[in-house]
Amino acid sequence: MDISNHSKYKKKKNQTLEGKFRHDLDICSKNKDLSGAISLYDLAISQKIRLNHYHFNALLYIFSNSVTDQSSSESSDSLKNSAFEYGFRIFDHMLSNNISPTEATITAVARLAAAKGDGDLAFELVKTMGKYQVSPRLRSYDPALSCFCRNLEADKAYSVEEHMVSMGVHPEEPELASLLKVSSEKGIEEKVYEYLHKLRGSVRCVSETTAEIIEGWFTGSVASEVGVLNWDDGRVKEAILRNGGGWHGLGWLGKGEWIVVRGSNVDLDGSCCSCREQLFCVDIDKAETDKFSQSVASLAMEREVQSNFRDFQDWLDKDVEYEAIVDGANIGLYQQNFAEGGFSVSQVVYDELAFCSLLSFLSLLLLKQRFIVFHYAYAFKIAIEQLEAVVNEMYKISNKWPLVILHNKRIRSLIEEASNRELLEEWMAQGVLYGTPYGSNDDWYWLYAAVKLKCLLVTNDEMRDHIFELLGSSFFLKWKERHQIRYTFMKGKLKLQMPPSHSLVIQESEKGAWHVPLSGETVDELSRSWLCITRPGSRGASGGVPVNGNASETGQLPCNNRVLNPCKSESSTSDNGFHGRFGVFPDSL
């Protein structure tokens, strides 16, 4: 007999009762064997096997899974009843043995309670977690929430959501869809409105299940009755500006039946192909913008020389007006072989020169030196040409100069070339160039300026470095989508990739229409299916405003697809009045 097999056989033969129990329990758990688990528990009681934390959790997992498994057959009803009976008995046994339950334990028992139709018990179980120093997770609330929504107990479902949010747990699409459905079926229009906006804030494209719930509400009789015929256009527009575009949050606008078009598309300009409404490229709202700029400033002050960055903040506060910030280093070094701020000659070139047997050693060194000087000059020429192309293109788009942020070290290198000096001095005079001081990281400067001034940012930097990870906010990605302009140079020709014309998110228009993007694989976004939901004839008026919303002071500019206005006439161009701390080059460097 093989020695290894003999050892396994001997080990199995000498297995203790507790070891065999654990082995059999693992098999039951793997096979989701409810009847086997019941027999094992009865055996443990009769044999007085001491059950530990793992045993209890494994048994509760098997029992809770058996009553929530949708694939279970009708013939297993008796076993399911046994699962309820044994599940609660095992939980009581666990507590009587002074074994503290974990989140997984309580969630399993809550699933048993909900499956039995007792949502109140499922919810109470979750609320006891604090007693055991356990933090609930989203899955902990799902049993109670699903039970209440299934039984159309809307108020209790709302209480579950309120509790989860108070514990720092936020519902995702399945939970919000359930809350939306129960609100729709109960005809609670203000909660339908609320959950549509919560979906908008947390989900980009909705699933087919959620789309059917939304469609069901708008095609129902209650939806046709809600809303106002007269509203304050100015207040609605102000709320949209404050919120970053794409929604106002002031309540239902219009009256009468809704027309729901499934499968509508949105064209390249962000216009709905069904109703011709213009969709927004949604920005972060005013509160998020303020929080974002404060976070960037706080982190920068920790890592920069405080006086230098504070000077930059003070300068930005002096009524400067820019519509675009340019990451000078990112553009100047585009497709160039720089290391530590200096140009590096390819090793291939050195190899070729080394093999040049006709040159003496000294001649080779001289040639190499000239070659390096030539390539430095060429690199600086390319860098300044690329920067100039971006600056001029941004000026053409908006009739305003952008702000180029570049480290003083790089400015000094560029300005030493006589051919660059005139252009750079002109930029300084016009307020186009800001030199960040030695020892600084210019990333903090261009990011803070773009956020603080609520303007566009020209850079290919994906902002994935550790300094951006420190921000750690979900709205950072939304801000990037709305504000970042990417670029390429193909054979020296600049091509800008502007922010998208519209955001892939639920949108509410100032006329009361709704547009809902549907999830699914698409070849391109032009083929993306949307729900277009409108009320013909309810296009806005003057007068009253819905009472279930408040519009405060105007926030940032609207996030439409024409923030930079290419249609301004040249005659409107004037001195921008930019005054900054640019210094005198090169001596001040």
Coordinates of C-alpha atoms in Angstrom, one line a residue:
M1 CA 0.0 0.0 0.0
D2 CA 1.2 3.5 -0.8
I3 CA 2.5 5.1 2.4
S4 CA 0.7 8.4 1.8
N5 CA -2.6 6.7 1.3
H6 CA -2.0 4.5 4.3
S7 CA -1.5 7.7 6.4
K8 CA -4.7 9.2 5.2
Y9 CA -6.6 6.0 5.9
K10 CA -5.2 5.8 9.4
K11 CA -6.0 9.5 10.1
K12 CA -9.6 9.0 8.9
K13 CA -10.0 5.9 11.0
N14 CA -8.7 7.6 14.1
Q15 CA -10.8 10.7 13.5
T16 CA -12.5 12.1 16.7
L17 CA -16.3 12.6 16.9
E18 CA -15.8 16.3 16.8
G19 CA -13.6 16.0 13.7
K20 CA -16.0 13.9 11.9
F21 CA -18.8 16.3 12.8
R22 CA -16.9 19.2 11.3
H23 CA -16.1 17.2 8.2
D24 CA -19.7 16.2 7.6
L25 CA -20.9 19.7 8.3
D26 CA -18.5 21.1 5.6
I27 CA -19.9 18.6 3.1
C28 CA -23.5 19.6 4.0
S29 CA -22.6 23.3 3.6
K30 CA -20.9 22.7 0.2
N31 CA -23.9 20.7 -1.0
K32 CA -26.5 22.9 0.6
D33 CA -27.9 19.8 2.3
L34 CA -30.7 20.9 4.6
S35 CA -31.8 17.5 5.8
G36 CA -28.3 16.4 6.4
A37 CA -27.6 19.6 8.5
I38 CA -30.7 18.9 10.6
S39 CA -29.5 15.3 11.3
L40 CA -26.1 16.6 12.2
Y41 CA -27.5 19.1 14.7
D42 CA -29.6 16.4 16.3
L43 CA -26.6 14.2 16.4
A44 CA -24.5 17.0 18.1
I45 CA -27.2 17.4 20.8
S46 CA -27.6 13.7 21.4
Q47 CA -23.8 13.1 21.5
K48 CA -23.2 16.3 23.5
I49 CA -20.7 17.6 21.0
R50 CA -19.6 21.1 22.0
L51 CA -20.5 23.5 19.2
N52 CA -18.3 26.4 18.5
H53 CA -18.8 29.7 16.6
Y54 CA -18.0 28.1 13.3
H55 CA -20.5 25.3 13.7
F56 CA -23.3 27.6 14.6
N57 CA -22.6 29.9 11.6
A58 CA -22.3 27.1 9.2
L59 CA -25.6 25.6 10.3
L60 CA -27.4 29.0 10.1
Y61 CA -26.0 29.5 6.6
I62 CA -27.4 26.2 5.4
F63 CA -30.8 26.9 6.9
S64 CA -31.1 30.5 5.7
N65 CA -29.9 29.6 2.3
S66 CA -32.5 26.8 2.0
V67 CA -35.4 29.1 2.6
T68 CA -34.3 31.9 0.2
D69 CA -33.1 29.7 -2.6
Q70 CA -35.4 30.4 -5.5
S71 CA -34.6 27.1 -7.2
S72 CA -36.1 25.1 -4.3
S73 CA -39.1 22.9 -5.3
E74 CA -42.6 23.1 -3.9
S75 CA -42.2 19.6 -2.4
S76 CA -39.6 21.0 0.1
D77 CA -42.1 23.0 2.0
S78 CA -41.9 20.7 5.0
L79 CA -38.1 20.9 5.0
K80 CA -38.4 24.7 4.9
N81 CA -40.6 24.7 7.9
S82 CA -38.0 22.6 9.7
A83 CA -35.4 25.1 8.6
F84 CA -37.3 27.9 10.3
E85 CA -37.8 25.9 13.5
Y86 CA -34.2 24.7 13.7
G87 CA -32.7 28.0 12.6
F88 CA -34.2 30.0 15.4
R89 CA -33.5 27.2 17.9
I90 CA -29.8 27.1 16.9
F91 CA -29.6 30.9 17.2
D92 CA -31.0 30.7 20.8
H93 CA -28.6 27.9 21.5
M94 CA -25.7 30.0 20.4
L95 CA -26.7 32.9 22.6
S96 CA -27.3 30.7 25.6
N97 CA -23.8 29.4 25.2
N98 CA -22.6 33.1 25.4
I99 CA -21.2 33.0 21.9
S100 CA -21.5 36.5 20.4
P101 CA -23.0 36.5 16.9
T102 CA -21.2 38.1 14.0
E103 CA -22.8 40.2 11.2
A104 CA -23.0 37.0 9.2
T105 CA -24.8 35.2 12.0
I106 CA -27.5 37.9 12.4
T107 CA -27.9 38.3 8.7
A108 CA -28.6 34.6 8.3
V109 CA -31.2 34.7 11.1
A110 CA -32.8 37.9 9.6
R111 CA -33.1 36.0 6.3
L112 CA -34.9 33.2 8.0
A113 CA -37.3 35.8 9.7
A114 CA -37.9 37.6 6.4
A115 CA -38.5 34.3 4.5
K116 CA -41.2 33.5 7.1
G117 CA -42.8 36.9 6.5
D118 CA -41.7 38.5 9.7
G119 CA -40.0 41.7 8.5
D120 CA -40.3 43.3 11.9
L121 CA -38.1 40.5 13.5
A122 CA -35.6 40.8 10.6
F123 CA -35.3 44.5 11.2
E124 CA -35.1 44.1 15.0
L125 CA -32.3 41.6 14.6
V126 CA -30.2 44.1 12.6
K127 CA -30.9 46.8 15.2
T128 CA -29.4 44.5 17.9
M129 CA -26.0 44.4 16.2
G130 CA -24.7 47.3 18.2
K131 CA -25.2 45.3 21.4
Y132 CA -22.6 42.8 20.1
Q133 CA -20.2 45.5 18.8
V134 CA -21.1 44.5 15.2
S135 CA -21.5 46.9 12.3
P136 CA -24.3 46.1 9.9
R137 CA -23.6 45.8 6.1
L138 CA -25.9 46.4 3.2
R139 CA -26.8 42.7 3.0
S140 CA -27.8 42.9 6.7
Y141 CA -30.8 45.2 5.8
D142 CA -31.8 43.4 2.7
P143 CA -34.1 40.8 4.3
A144 CA -36.2 43.3 6.2
L145 CA -36.3 45.8 3.4
S146 CA -37.3 43.1 0.8
C147 CA -40.0 41.8 3.1
F148 CA -41.5 45.2 3.8
C149 CA -41.5 46.1 0.1
R150 CA -42.9 42.8 -0.9
N151 CA -45.8 43.2 1.6
L152 CA -46.3 46.9 0.5
E153 CA -45.4 48.1 4.0
A154 CA -44.0 51.4 2.7
D155 CA -43.5 53.2 5.9
K156 CA -41.6 50.3 7.5
A157 CA -39.4 50.1 4.3
Y158 CA -38.6 53.8 4.6
S159 CA -37.6 53.2 8.3
V160 CA -35.2 50.5 7.2
E161 CA -33.6 52.9 4.7
E162 CA -33.4 55.7 7.3
H163 CA -31.7 53.3 9.8
M164 CA -29.2 52.1 7.3
V165 CA -28.2 55.6 6.2
S166 CA -27.8 56.6 9.9
M167 CA -25.3 53.7 10.2
G168 CA -23.3 54.8 7.2
V169 CA -24.7 52.2 4.9
H170 CA -26.1 53.4 1.6
P171 CA -28.6 51.6 -0.6
E172 CA -27.6 50.6 -4.1
E173 CA -29.7 50.0 -7.2
P174 CA -31.5 46.9 -6.0
E175 CA -32.6 48.5 -2.7
L176 CA -33.5 51.8 -4.3
A177 CA -35.5 50.0 -7.0
S178 CA -37.4 48.1 -4.3
L179 CA -38.2 51.4 -2.5
L180 CA -39.2 53.0 -5.8
K181 CA -41.5 50.1 -6.6
V182 CA -43.3 50.1 -3.2
S183 CA -43.7 53.9 -3.4
S184 CA -45.1 53.6 -7.0
E185 CA -47.5 50.8 -6.1
K186 CA -48.7 52.7 -3.0
G187 CA -49.1 55.9 -5.1
I188 CA -46.8 58.0 -2.8
E189 CA -45.7 60.5 -5.4
E190 CA -43.2 62.5 -3.3
K191 CA -41.3 59.3 -2.4
V192 CA -41.2 58.2 -6.0
Y193 CA -39.7 61.6 -6.9
E194 CA -37.2 61.2 -4.0
Y195 CA -36.1 57.7 -5.0
L196 CA -35.7 58.7 -8.7
H197 CA -33.2 61.3 -7.5
K198 CA -31.5 58.9 -5.2
L199 CA -31.1 56.5 -8.2
R200 CA -29.8 59.4 -10.3
G201 CA -27.2 60.1 -7.6
S202 CA -25.9 56.6 -7.3
V203 CA -26.5 54.8 -10.6
R204 CA -25.4 55.7 -14.1
C205 CA -27.3 53.3 -16.3
V206 CA -30.3 51.5 -14.8
S207 CA -31.0 47.7 -15.1
E208 CA -33.9 46.4 -17.1
T209 CA -35.7 45.6 -13.8
T210 CA -35.4 49.1 -12.6
A211 CA -36.4 50.5 -16.0
E212 CA -39.6 48.5 -15.8
I213 CA -40.4 49.9 -12.4
I214 CA -39.8 53.5 -13.7
E215 CA -41.9 52.9 -16.8
G216 CA -44.7 51.4 -14.6
W217 CA -44.9 54.5 -12.5
F218 CA -45.0 57.0 -15.4
T219 CA -47.6 55.0 -17.3
G220 CA -49.8 54.7 -14.2
S221 CA -52.9 56.7 -13.3
V222 CA -51.4 58.4 -10.2
A223 CA -48.4 59.8 -12.2
S224 CA -50.7 61.7 -14.6
E225 CA -52.2 63.6 -11.7
V226 CA -49.1 64.8 -9.9
G227 CA -47.3 68.1 -10.6
V228 CA -48.1 71.7 -11.2
L229 CA -49.1 73.6 -14.3
N230 CA -47.4 76.9 -13.4
W231 CA -43.9 77.3 -12.0
D232 CA -41.2 79.9 -11.7
D233 CA -38.9 79.3 -14.6
G234 CA -36.2 81.4 -13.0
R235 CA -36.2 79.4 -9.8
V236 CA -36.0 76.1 -11.7
K237 CA -33.1 77.3 -13.8
E238 CA -31.3 78.6 -10.7
A239 CA -31.7 75.2 -9.0
I240 CA -30.3 73.5 -12.0
L241 CA -27.3 75.7 -12.0
R242 CA -26.7 75.2 -8.3
N243 CA -27.0 71.4 -8.6
G244 CA -24.5 71.1 -11.4
G245 CA -27.0 70.5 -14.2
G246 CA -29.3 67.7 -15.1
W247 CA -31.8 68.1 -12.3
H248 CA -33.6 70.7 -10.2
G249 CA -35.2 68.7 -7.4
L250 CA -38.1 71.0 -7.0
G251 CA -40.9 68.5 -7.7
W252 CA -43.0 67.3 -10.6
L253 CA -43.6 69.8 -13.3
G254 CA -46.6 69.7 -15.6
K255 CA -49.9 67.8 -15.6
G256 CA -51.5 65.1 -17.6
E257 CA -50.4 61.8 -19.0
W258 CA -46.8 61.0 -19.6
I259 CA -45.4 59.7 -22.9
V260 CA -42.7 57.0 -22.4
V261 CA -40.5 56.2 -25.3
R262 CA -38.3 53.2 -24.8
G263 CA -35.3 52.8 -27.0
S264 CA -34.7 56.5 -27.6
N265 CA -31.1 57.5 -28.5
V266 CA -29.1 60.6 -27.7
D267 CA -27.0 62.2 -30.5
L268 CA -23.4 63.5 -30.4
D269 CA -24.5 66.9 -29.3
G270 CA -26.5 65.5 -26.3
S271 CA -29.9 66.0 -27.9
C272 CA -32.6 63.4 -27.3
C273 CA -33.6 62.0 -30.7
S274 CA -37.3 61.6 -29.5
C275 CA -38.1 64.9 -27.8
R276 CA -35.0 67.0 -28.9
E277 CA -34.4 68.0 -25.2
Q278 CA -30.8 69.0 -24.6
L279 CA -29.1 66.8 -22.0
F280 CA -26.4 68.0 -19.7
C281 CA -22.9 67.0 -18.9
V282 CA -23.6 66.9 -15.2
D283 CA -21.1 68.6 -12.8
I284 CA -20.7 68.2 -9.1
D285 CA -23.0 70.6 -7.2
K286 CA -21.9 73.7 -5.3
A287 CA -21.6 72.0 -1.9
E288 CA -19.4 69.2 -3.4
T289 CA -17.3 71.8 -5.3
D290 CA -16.6 73.7 -2.1
K291 CA -15.7 70.5 -0.3
F292 CA -13.5 69.4 -3.1
S293 CA -11.6 72.6 -3.3
Q294 CA -11.1 72.7 0.5
S295 CA -9.8 69.1 0.4
V296 CA -7.3 69.9 -2.3
A297 CA -6.1 73.0 -0.5
S298 CA -5.8 71.2 2.8
L299 CA -3.7 68.4 1.3
A300 CA -1.6 70.8 -0.7
M301 CA -0.9 72.9 2.4
E302 CA 0.3 69.8 4.2
R303 CA 2.8 68.9 1.4
E304 CA 3.8 72.3 0.0
V305 CA 5.6 75.3 1.5
Q306 CA 2.5 76.8 3.1
S307 CA 3.4 80.4 2.3
N308 CA 3.8 79.7 -1.4
F309 CA 0.5 77.9 -1.8
R310 CA -1.3 80.5 0.3
D311 CA 0.0 83.2 -2.0
F312 CA -1.5 81.2 -4.9
Q313 CA -4.8 81.0 -3.1
D314 CA -4.8 84.7 -2.4
W315 CA -4.1 85.5 -6.0
L316 CA -6.9 83.3 -7.2
D317 CA -9.3 85.1 -4.8
K318 CA -8.5 88.4 -6.5
D319 CA -11.3 88.2 -9.1
V320 CA -9.2 86.4 -11.7
E321 CA -11.3 85.0 -14.5
Y322 CA -10.3 81.9 -16.5
E323 CA -12.3 79.4 -18.3
A324 CA -9.5 76.9 -18.7
I325 CA -6.3 75.8 -16.8
V326 CA -3.4 74.2 -18.8
D327 CA -1.1 71.6 -17.2
G328 CA 2.0 73.1 -18.8
A329 CA 4.4 70.2 -18.0
N330 CA 2.0 67.5 -19.2
I331 CA 1.7 69.3 -22.6
G332 CA 5.2 70.4 -23.0
L333 CA 6.6 66.9 -22.4
Y334 CA 4.0 65.2 -24.5
Q335 CA 5.7 62.4 -26.5
Q336 CA 9.2 63.6 -25.5
N337 CA 11.8 61.5 -23.7
F338 CA 12.3 63.5 -20.5
A339 CA 13.8 62.2 -17.3
E340 CA 13.9 64.3 -14.1
G341 CA 12.9 67.4 -16.2
G342 CA 15.8 67.0 -18.7
F343 CA 15.9 65.5 -22.1
S344 CA 17.6 62.1 -22.4
V345 CA 19.3 61.1 -25.7
S346 CA 18.3 57.6 -26.8
Q347 CA 20.9 54.9 -25.9
V348 CA 20.6 53.7 -29.5
V349 CA 22.2 57.0 -30.6
Y350 CA 25.1 56.5 -28.2
D351 CA 25.6 53.0 -29.6
E352 CA 25.7 54.3 -33.1
L353 CA 28.2 57.0 -32.2
A354 CA 30.3 54.5 -30.3
F355 CA 30.7 52.4 -33.4
C356 CA 31.8 55.3 -35.4
S357 CA 35.4 54.1 -35.9
L358 CA 36.5 57.0 -38.0
L359 CA 36.3 59.5 -35.1
S360 CA 38.8 59.8 -32.4
F361 CA 37.7 59.6 -28.8
L362 CA 37.8 63.4 -28.3
S363 CA 35.9 64.0 -31.5
L364 CA 33.3 61.5 -30.4
L365 CA 32.9 63.3 -27.1
L366 CA 32.5 66.7 -28.9
L367 CA 30.0 65.3 -31.4
K368 CA 28.0 63.7 -28.6
Q369 CA 28.0 67.1 -26.7
R370 CA 26.8 68.9 -29.8
F371 CA 24.2 66.2 -30.4
I372 CA 22.9 66.6 -26.9
V373 CA 22.8 70.4 -27.1
F374 CA 21.0 70.1 -30.4
H375 CA 18.4 67.7 -29.0
Y376 CA 17.8 69.8 -26.0
A377 CA 17.1 72.8 -28.2
Y378 CA 14.8 70.7 -30.4
A379 CA 13.0 69.4 -27.4
F380 CA 12.4 72.8 -26.0
K381 CA 11.2 74.0 -29.4
I382 CA 8.6 71.2 -29.6
A383 CA 7.6 71.8 -26.0
I384 CA 6.9 75.5 -26.6
E385 CA 5.1 74.8 -29.9
Q386 CA 2.8 72.3 -28.2
L387 CA 2.1 74.7 -25.4
E388 CA 1.5 77.6 -27.8
A389 CA -0.9 75.5 -29.9
V390 CA -3.0 74.6 -26.8
V391 CA -3.1 78.2 -25.5
N392 CA -4.1 79.6 -28.9
E393 CA -6.8 76.9 -29.5
M394 CA -8.3 77.6 -26.1
Y395 CA -8.3 81.3 -26.8
K396 CA -10.0 80.7 -30.1
I397 CA -12.7 78.7 -28.4
S398 CA -13.5 81.2 -25.6
N399 CA -11.9 84.5 -26.5
K400 CA -10.2 84.3 -23.1
W401 CA -6.7 83.3 -22.4
P402 CA -6.2 80.1 -20.4
L403 CA -3.9 79.9 -17.4
V404 CA -0.8 77.8 -18.0
I405 CA 0.7 76.5 -14.8
L406 CA 4.3 75.4 -15.1
H407 CA 7.1 74.9 -12.6
N408 CA 9.7 77.8 -12.5
K409 CA 12.4 75.3 -13.2
R410 CA 10.9 74.5 -16.5
I411 CA 10.1 78.1 -17.3
R412 CA 13.8 79.0 -16.7
S413 CA 14.9 76.3 -19.1
L414 CA 12.5 77.4 -21.8
I415 CA 13.2 81.1 -21.5
E416 CA 16.9 80.7 -21.9
E417 CA 16.2 80.0 -25.5
A418 CA 16.1 83.4 -27.2
S419 CA 13.4 82.2 -29.7
N420 CA 11.1 81.4 -26.7
R421 CA 11.7 84.5 -24.7
E422 CA 9.4 86.9 -26.6
L423 CA 6.4 84.5 -26.4
L424 CA 6.9 83.7 -22.7
E425 CA 7.2 87.4 -21.8
E426 CA 4.0 88.1 -23.8
W427 CA 2.2 85.3 -21.9
M428 CA 3.4 86.8 -18.6
A429 CA 2.2 90.2 -19.6
Q430 CA -1.2 88.8 -20.5
G431 CA -1.5 86.7 -17.3
V432 CA -1.3 83.5 -19.2
L433 CA 1.6 81.9 -17.3
Y434 CA 2.0 81.1 -13.6
G435 CA 5.3 79.8 -12.4
T436 CA 5.1 77.5 -9.4
P437 CA 8.0 77.9 -6.9
Y438 CA 11.0 75.6 -6.5
G439 CA 10.3 72.6 -4.2
S440 CA 6.6 72.6 -5.2
N441 CA 4.5 70.0 -7.0
D442 CA 2.6 71.9 -9.7
D443 CA -0.1 69.2 -9.8
W444 CA -1.6 70.7 -6.6
Y445 CA -1.7 74.1 -8.3
W446 CA -3.4 73.3 -11.5
L447 CA -5.9 70.9 -9.8
Y448 CA -6.8 73.5 -7.1
A449 CA -7.1 76.3 -9.7
A450 CA -9.4 74.2 -11.9
V451 CA -11.7 73.2 -9.0
K452 CA -11.7 76.6 -7.3
L453 CA -12.4 78.5 -10.5
K454 CA -14.9 75.9 -11.8
C455 CA -13.2 75.8 -15.1
L456 CA -11.9 73.3 -17.6
L457 CA -8.5 71.5 -17.3
V458 CA -6.3 70.7 -20.3
T459 CA -4.2 67.6 -19.4
N460 CA -3.7 64.0 -20.3
D461 CA -2.9 63.2 -16.7
E462 CA -5.3 60.5 -15.5
M463 CA -4.9 61.7 -11.9
R464 CA -4.4 58.2 -10.5
D465 CA -1.2 59.1 -8.6
H466 CA -1.2 58.8 -4.8
I467 CA -1.9 62.5 -4.4
F468 CA -5.2 62.1 -6.1
E469 CA -6.0 58.9 -4.3
L470 CA -5.8 60.9 -1.1
L471 CA -8.9 62.8 -2.2
G472 CA -10.8 59.5 -2.2
S473 CA -14.2 60.9 -3.2
S474 CA -16.7 59.4 -5.6
F475 CA -17.4 62.9 -7.0
F476 CA -13.8 63.2 -8.2
L477 CA -14.6 60.9 -11.2
K478 CA -17.7 63.0 -12.0
W479 CA -15.7 66.2 -11.8
K480 CA -13.0 64.7 -14.2
E481 CA -15.7 63.7 -16.7
R482 CA -17.1 67.2 -16.8
H483 CA -13.9 69.3 -16.6
Q484 CA -11.0 67.4 -18.2
I485 CA -10.0 68.2 -21.8
R486 CA -7.6 65.6 -23.3
Y487 CA -5.4 66.2 -26.3
T488 CA -3.2 64.6 -28.9
F489 CA -0.7 65.9 -31.4
M490 CA -0.7 64.0 -34.7
K491 CA 2.2 65.1 -36.9
G492 CA 2.4 68.3 -34.9
K493 CA -1.4 69.0 -35.3
L494 CA -3.3 69.5 -32.1
K495 CA -6.6 67.7 -31.5
L496 CA -8.6 68.4 -28.4
Q497 CA -11.0 65.9 -26.9
M498 CA -13.6 68.0 -25.1
P499 CA -15.7 66.7 -22.2
P500 CA -18.7 64.7 -23.3
S501 CA -21.8 66.6 -24.4
H502 CA -23.9 64.8 -21.9
S503 CA -23.6 62.5 -18.9
L504 CA -24.8 58.9 -18.8
V505 CA -27.1 59.4 -15.8
I506 CA -30.8 60.0 -15.1
Q507 CA -31.7 63.6 -16.0
E508 CA -34.6 65.9 -15.1
S509 CA -35.1 68.9 -17.3
E510 CA -36.3 72.4 -16.5
K511 CA -39.5 71.5 -18.6
G512 CA -40.3 68.5 -16.4
A513 CA -39.1 65.8 -18.8
W514 CA -37.0 62.8 -17.6
H515 CA -34.4 60.8 -19.5
V516 CA -33.1 57.5 -18.1
P517 CA -30.1 55.6 -19.7
L518 CA -30.5 51.8 -19.8
S519 CA -27.6 49.5 -19.0
G520 CA -26.3 47.0 -21.6
E521 CA -23.3 46.5 -23.9
T522 CA -23.2 48.9 -26.8
V523 CA -20.9 49.4 -29.8
D524 CA -20.9 53.1 -29.1
E525 CA -22.9 55.5 -27.0
L526 CA -25.0 56.7 -29.9
S527 CA -26.7 53.3 -29.8
R528 CA -27.4 53.5 -26.1
S529 CA -31.1 53.0 -25.3
W530 CA -32.8 55.6 -23.1
L531 CA -36.2 56.1 -21.7
C532 CA -37.5 59.4 -22.9
I533 CA -40.4 60.5 -20.6
T534 CA -42.3 63.7 -21.5
R535 CA -45.6 65.5 -21.0
P536 CA -46.6 67.2 -24.3
G537 CA -48.0 70.6 -23.8
S538 CA -46.5 71.1 -20.3
R539 CA -43.5 73.2 -21.4
G540 CA -43.3 75.7 -18.5
A541 CA -44.9 78.9 -17.4
S542 CA -44.6 81.7 -14.9
G543 CA -46.2 81.7 -11.5
G544 CA -46.1 79.3 -8.7
V545 CA -43.3 76.9 -7.8
P546 CA -43.6 73.4 -6.2
V547 CA -43.2 73.6 -2.4
N548 CA -41.2 70.4 -2.0
G549 CA -37.8 72.0 -2.8
N550 CA -35.6 74.9 -2.0
A551 CA -33.3 76.8 -4.4
S552 CA -30.6 78.7 -2.7
E553 CA -27.9 81.0 -4.1
T554 CA -26.6 80.4 -7.6
G555 CA -23.7 78.1 -7.9
Q556 CA -21.4 77.3 -10.7
L557 CA -22.0 77.6 -14.4
P558 CA -24.3 75.2 -16.1
C559 CA -22.7 72.0 -17.3
N560 CA -23.9 72.2 -20.9
N561 CA -21.8 71.2 -23.8
R562 CA -20.9 74.8 -24.7
V563 CA -19.4 76.2 -21.6
L564 CA -16.6 77.7 -23.7
N565 CA -18.4 79.9 -26.2
P566 CA -16.9 79.8 -29.7
C567 CA -19.4 82.2 -31.0
K568 CA -18.2 85.4 -29.2
S569 CA -17.1 88.1 -31.6
E570 CA -13.6 89.4 -31.7
S571 CA -14.9 92.8 -30.8
S572 CA -15.8 91.6 -27.3
T573 CA -12.2 90.7 -26.5
S574 CA -10.6 93.1 -24.1
D575 CA -7.8 93.2 -21.5
N576 CA -8.6 90.4 -19.1
G577 CA -7.1 92.4 -16.3
F578 CA -5.1 89.4 -15.0
H579 CA -2.6 90.3 -12.3
G580 CA -0.6 87.6 -10.8
R581 CA 2.7 86.8 -9.1
F582 CA 4.7 86.0 -12.2
G583 CA 8.0 87.6 -11.3
V584 CA 10.7 88.9 -13.6
F585 CA 12.4 86.2 -15.7
P586 CA 15.0 84.9 -15.6
D587 CA 16.6 86.8 -12.7
S588 CA 13.8 86.2 -10.2
L589 CA 14.2 82.4 -10.8

